[in-house]
Short mmCIF file of C-alpha atoms and ligand atoms in Angstrom, two decimals:
data_model
loop_
_atom_site.label_atom_id
_atom_site.label_comp_id
_atom_site.label_asym_id
_atom_site.label_seq_id
_atom_site.Cartn_x
_atom_site.Cartn_y
_atom_site.Cartn_z
CA MET R 74 104.33 86.71 102.30
CA ALA R 75 107.14 89.23 102.71
CA ARG R 76 105.96 92.79 102.93
CA ARG R 77 108.28 95.44 101.55
CA LYS R 78 109.25 97.84 104.31
CA PHE R 79 107.98 101.41 104.05
CA ILE R 80 109.62 104.50 105.54
CA ALA R 81 107.71 107.78 105.30
CA GLY R 82 108.68 111.21 106.60
CA ASN R 83 105.93 113.53 107.79
CA TRP R 84 107.49 116.97 107.65
CA LYS R 85 104.39 118.60 109.20
CA MET R 86 104.58 122.43 109.00
CA ASN R 87 108.32 122.58 108.44
CA LYS R 88 110.58 123.54 105.50
CA THR R 89 110.11 126.16 102.83
CA ALA R 90 110.44 125.10 99.20
CA ALA R 91 114.16 125.88 99.11
CA GLU R 92 114.79 124.14 102.42
CA GLY R 93 112.78 121.11 101.37
CA ALA R 94 114.58 120.74 98.06
CA ALA R 95 117.92 121.00 99.89
CA LEU R 96 116.83 118.30 102.35
CA VAL R 97 115.85 115.92 99.54
CA LYS R 98 119.13 116.62 97.70
CA GLU R 99 121.06 115.67 100.82
CA LEU R 100 118.85 112.65 101.37
CA LYS R 101 119.48 111.42 97.81
CA GLU R 102 123.21 111.64 98.43
CA LYS R 103 122.92 109.76 101.71
CA LEU R 104 120.64 107.05 100.31
CA GLY R 105 122.67 106.50 97.16
CA GLY R 106 121.13 105.47 93.86
CA CYS R 107 119.32 102.39 92.76
CA ALA R 108 122.60 100.51 92.80
CA SER R 109 122.72 100.81 96.59
CA GLY R 110 119.44 98.97 96.84
CA CYS R 111 117.35 101.95 97.87
CA CYS R 112 114.69 101.33 95.24
CA CYS R 113 115.35 97.67 94.47
CA SER R 114 115.79 95.70 97.66
CA GLY R 115 115.30 98.50 100.16
CA PRO R 116 112.13 99.97 101.58
CA ASP R 117 109.70 102.30 99.89
CA VAL R 118 110.85 105.80 100.83
CA VAL R 119 108.31 108.63 100.92
CA VAL R 120 108.52 112.23 102.11
CA CYS R 121 105.42 114.29 102.87
CA PRO R 122 106.23 118.00 102.83
CA PRO R 123 103.82 120.93 103.23
CA PHE R 124 101.76 121.64 100.11
CA THR R 125 103.74 124.73 99.04
CA THR R 126 107.04 122.89 99.45
CA ALA R 127 105.89 119.75 97.66
CA PRO R 128 106.45 120.88 94.02
CA ALA R 129 110.11 121.76 94.70
CA VAL R 130 110.54 118.49 96.59
CA ALA R 131 108.90 116.48 93.80
CA ALA R 132 111.17 118.15 91.23
CA GLU R 133 114.27 117.35 93.29
CA ALA R 134 113.10 113.78 93.95
CA LYS R 135 112.29 113.06 90.31
CA GLY R 136 114.26 110.11 88.96
CA SER R 137 115.29 109.00 92.45
CA CYS R 138 113.80 106.34 94.69
CA ILE R 139 112.19 109.00 96.89
CA GLN R 140 108.44 109.31 96.46
CA VAL R 141 106.37 112.28 97.58
CA GLY R 142 103.14 112.42 99.55
CA SER R 143 100.77 115.08 100.86
CA GLN R 144 99.72 115.54 104.49
CA ASN R 145 96.00 115.71 103.70
CA ILE R 146 93.45 115.54 100.89
CA HIS R 147 89.89 116.84 100.62
CA TRP R 148 87.07 114.51 99.61
CA ALA R 149 85.37 116.83 97.10
CA ASP R 150 86.54 117.30 93.52
CA ASN R 151 86.24 121.10 93.86
CA GLY R 152 84.06 123.72 95.52
CA ALA R 153 83.75 126.03 98.48
CA PHE R 154 86.25 124.40 100.85
CA THR R 155 88.61 127.20 101.86
CA GLY R 156 92.11 126.00 102.61
CA GLU R 157 91.66 122.49 101.23
CA LEU R 158 93.12 120.67 98.21
CA SER R 159 91.51 118.05 95.97
CA GLY R 160 93.02 114.84 94.68
CA ALA R 161 93.40 116.33 91.19
CA MET R 162 95.31 119.30 92.64
CA LEU R 163 97.60 116.99 94.57
CA LYS R 164 98.26 115.00 91.42
CA ASP R 165 99.35 118.27 89.79
CA ILE R 166 102.22 118.58 92.29
CA PRO R 167 102.71 115.59 91.67
CA VAL R 168 102.39 113.39 94.75
CA THR R 169 101.61 109.68 94.90
CA TYR R 170 100.70 109.24 98.58
CA ALA R 171 98.42 111.11 101.00
CA ILE R 172 98.61 110.97 104.79
CA ILE R 173 95.05 110.86 106.11
CA GLY R 174 93.69 111.24 109.63
CA HIS R 175 96.92 112.17 111.37
CA SER R 176 96.26 112.68 115.08
CA GLU R 177 97.18 116.37 114.79
CA ARG R 178 94.40 116.75 112.21
CA ARG R 179 92.04 114.91 114.56
CA GLN R 180 93.16 116.97 117.56
CA TYR R 181 93.37 120.48 116.11
CA PHE R 182 91.28 120.49 112.92
CA GLY R 183 88.17 118.50 113.71
CA GLU R 184 89.09 115.39 111.73
CA THR R 185 86.70 112.53 112.53
CA ASP R 186 86.52 108.86 111.62
CA ASP R 187 83.91 109.83 109.04
CA THR R 188 86.05 112.49 107.35
CA VAL R 189 89.02 110.11 107.42
CA ASN R 190 86.89 107.63 105.50
CA LYS R 191 85.78 110.26 102.98
CA ARG R 192 89.34 111.45 102.42
CA THR R 193 90.57 107.86 102.04
CA LYS R 194 87.97 107.15 99.38
CA ALA R 195 88.82 110.44 97.61
CA ALA R 196 92.50 109.50 97.54
CA LEU R 197 91.70 106.12 96.02
CA LYS R 198 89.40 107.73 93.46
CA ALA R 199 92.17 110.14 92.46
CA GLY R 200 94.68 107.30 92.14
CA LEU R 201 96.64 108.38 95.22
CA LYS R 202 97.79 105.88 97.84
CA PRO R 203 96.38 106.60 101.31
CA ILE R 204 98.44 106.36 104.50
CA VAL R 205 95.62 106.05 107.03
CA CYS R 206 96.59 106.98 110.60
CA ILE R 207 95.09 105.52 113.76
CA GLY R 208 96.16 105.55 117.39
CA GLU R 209 95.03 106.06 120.96
CA LEU R 210 95.46 108.98 123.35
CA LEU R 211 97.39 108.50 126.59
CA ALA R 212 94.15 108.57 128.61
CA GLU R 213 92.67 105.91 126.35
CA ARG R 214 95.71 103.66 126.81
CA GLU R 215 95.58 104.14 130.57
CA ALA R 216 91.88 103.26 130.52
CA GLY R 217 92.65 100.01 128.68
CA GLN R 218 90.98 101.23 125.50
CA THR R 219 93.91 100.99 123.08
CA ASN R 220 92.50 98.12 121.05
CA SER R 221 88.94 99.38 121.01
CA VAL R 222 90.02 102.85 119.82
CA CYS R 223 92.29 101.44 117.12
CA GLU R 224 89.58 99.00 116.04
CA ARG R 225 86.98 101.77 115.80
CA GLN R 226 89.31 104.05 113.84
CA ALA R 227 90.41 101.26 111.47
CA ARG R 228 86.90 99.96 110.80
CA ALA R 229 85.48 103.45 110.26
CA GLY R 230 88.43 104.82 108.29
CA LEU R 231 88.49 101.84 105.94
CA ALA R 232 84.70 101.36 105.73
CA GLY R 233 83.42 100.56 102.26
CA LEU R 234 86.86 99.78 100.82
CA THR R 235 87.38 96.62 98.78
CA ALA R 236 90.23 94.13 98.94
CA ASP R 237 91.37 95.62 95.66
CA ASP R 238 91.45 99.14 97.17
CA MET R 239 93.56 97.78 100.02
CA THR R 240 96.42 96.90 97.67
CA THR R 241 97.44 100.58 97.76
CA VAL R 242 96.48 101.45 101.35
CA VAL R 243 99.09 101.73 104.08
CA VAL R 244 97.98 101.89 107.73
CA ALA R 245 99.98 103.85 110.32
CA TYR R 246 99.60 103.07 114.02
CA GLU R 247 100.65 106.17 115.91
CA PRO R 248 100.01 106.19 119.65
CA VAL R 249 99.29 109.88 120.26
CA TRP R 250 101.25 109.88 123.52
CA ALA R 251 104.39 108.92 121.58
CA ILE R 252 104.17 111.60 118.90
CA GLY R 253 106.76 114.32 119.28
CA THR R 254 107.22 113.45 122.95
CA GLY R 255 110.34 111.32 122.80
CA LYS R 256 108.30 108.58 124.54
CA VAL R 257 108.47 105.79 121.99
CA ALA R 258 106.27 102.73 122.43
CA SER R 259 108.33 99.72 123.42
CA ASN R 260 108.90 97.14 120.71
CA GLU R 261 106.47 94.83 122.51
CA GLN R 262 103.78 97.49 123.01
CA ALA R 263 103.91 98.44 119.34
CA GLN R 264 104.01 94.83 118.09
CA GLU R 265 101.00 93.94 120.21
CA VAL R 266 98.85 96.69 118.67
CA HIS R 267 100.14 96.01 115.15
CA ALA R 268 99.19 92.33 115.46
CA PHE R 269 95.77 93.37 116.73
CA VAL R 270 95.27 95.83 113.84
CA ARG R 271 96.26 93.10 111.40
CA SER R 272 93.60 90.85 112.93
CA ILE R 273 91.04 93.59 112.27
CA LEU R 274 92.22 93.83 108.65
CA LYS R 275 91.78 90.06 108.40
CA ASP R 276 88.26 90.32 109.72
CA LEU R 277 87.45 93.16 107.30
CA PHE R 278 89.19 92.01 104.14
CA GLY R 279 90.44 88.44 104.62
CA ALA R 280 93.78 86.84 105.37
CA ALA R 281 95.48 87.67 102.06
CA VAL R 282 94.86 91.41 102.43
CA ALA R 283 95.84 91.35 106.11
CA ASP R 284 99.09 89.59 105.21
CA ALA R 285 99.92 92.02 102.42
CA THR R 286 99.03 95.36 104.04
CA ARG R 287 101.89 97.42 105.42
CA ILE R 288 101.31 98.69 108.96
CA LEU R 289 103.71 101.48 109.97
CA TYR R 290 104.62 102.56 113.47
CA GLY R 291 104.81 106.29 114.21
CA GLY R 292 105.72 108.19 117.36
CA SER R 293 109.26 109.25 118.26
CA MET R 294 110.85 106.71 115.93
CA ASN R 295 114.48 107.64 115.38
CA ALA R 296 117.81 106.29 114.19
CA ALA R 297 118.48 104.68 117.58
CA ASN R 298 115.20 102.83 118.11
CA ALA R 299 114.17 102.08 114.51
CA ALA R 300 115.95 98.73 114.15
CA GLY R 301 114.26 97.24 117.21
CA LEU R 302 110.81 98.37 116.14
CA LEU R 303 111.31 97.31 112.52
CA ALA R 304 112.42 93.84 113.62
CA GLN R 305 108.94 93.12 115.02
CA PRO R 306 106.98 90.75 112.80
CA ASP R 307 103.99 93.05 112.29
CA ILE R 308 105.84 96.39 112.05
CA ASP R 309 106.41 97.08 108.36
CA GLY R 310 107.89 100.53 108.51
CA GLY R 311 107.65 103.93 110.10
CA LEU R 312 105.91 107.26 109.79
CA ILE R 313 108.54 109.62 111.08
CA GLY R 314 108.08 113.22 112.14
CA GLY R 315 110.96 114.97 113.87
CA ALA R 316 113.68 112.57 112.70
CA SER R 317 112.61 112.99 109.07
CA LEU R 318 113.75 116.62 109.08
CA LYS R 319 117.44 115.69 109.17
CA ALA R 320 118.81 113.77 106.18
CA ALA R 321 121.32 111.79 108.24
CA ASP R 322 118.68 110.64 110.76
CA PHE R 323 116.11 109.74 108.12
CA ALA R 324 118.72 107.92 106.01
CA ALA R 325 119.76 105.93 109.08
CA ILE R 326 116.14 104.83 109.59
CA VAL R 327 115.92 103.82 105.92
CA ALA R 328 119.13 101.85 106.39
CA ALA R 329 117.64 100.13 109.45
CA ALA R 330 114.72 98.99 107.26
CA LYS R 331 116.93 97.28 104.71
P1 PGA P 665 107.35 112.12 115.62
O1 PGA P 665 106.02 112.29 114.74
O2 PGA P 665 108.23 111.14 114.89
O3 PGA P 665 107.95 113.51 115.65
O4 PGA P 665 106.95 111.63 116.96
C1 PGA P 665 105.43 111.18 114.11
C2 PGA P 665 104.19 111.60 113.39
O5 PGA P 665 103.49 112.49 113.90
O6 PGA P 665 103.88 111.09 112.30
#
């Protein structure tokens, strides 16, 4: 079964509301309208701005093929969770996707496999589509633990989900050593892990779900290397950080996914 490609920009802690709206305006111009195939035959296109920037971005993106996501979501409906946002609040923005378990959240903010699982379930409950991130550290790769780390993170992050839930879940494989470093995984390195992750999805949810689930690559993907990565049979798109902050670069990656 052909999986529709999926290109998501993770803006991280960049762009004020005005800057974000301007970036989306430029992106719309570069991508063209529906007639150019952006929303018909092209990939899903999602941008994930900071929370305060997201309303302006959503307003600018309205009516276009660009969808908006958050960079996190809390698992509770409300309560004493300083600095966090619930699914209902995110739907107010409105966003349709939520990045969950990004390695920077794991590294700097105490995200664990367990909290990734709770956030993923909360997103599904709120009707948001989770982009669940997994990926090994450099030391883990060098110790030959890439598959075991990715397997643990995928099994724990997706624990308790049904095949039906999986119809809206996107998985992002992001080797931590490749994020923001300019050291992209080779096409073969990335394909190997993607195929392995798909085998885990098959074990968890069956062949049909494994075949249908989009698995994105993230880590120094850019306009120059995107086509090679996206040509791999198990790489269904990208989660792009740095190169998503420039409309021309991000549009070129979207074009490479067509
Ligand atoms: P990068 O970030 O493209 O800047 O390496 C990717 C990510 O963190 O999602």
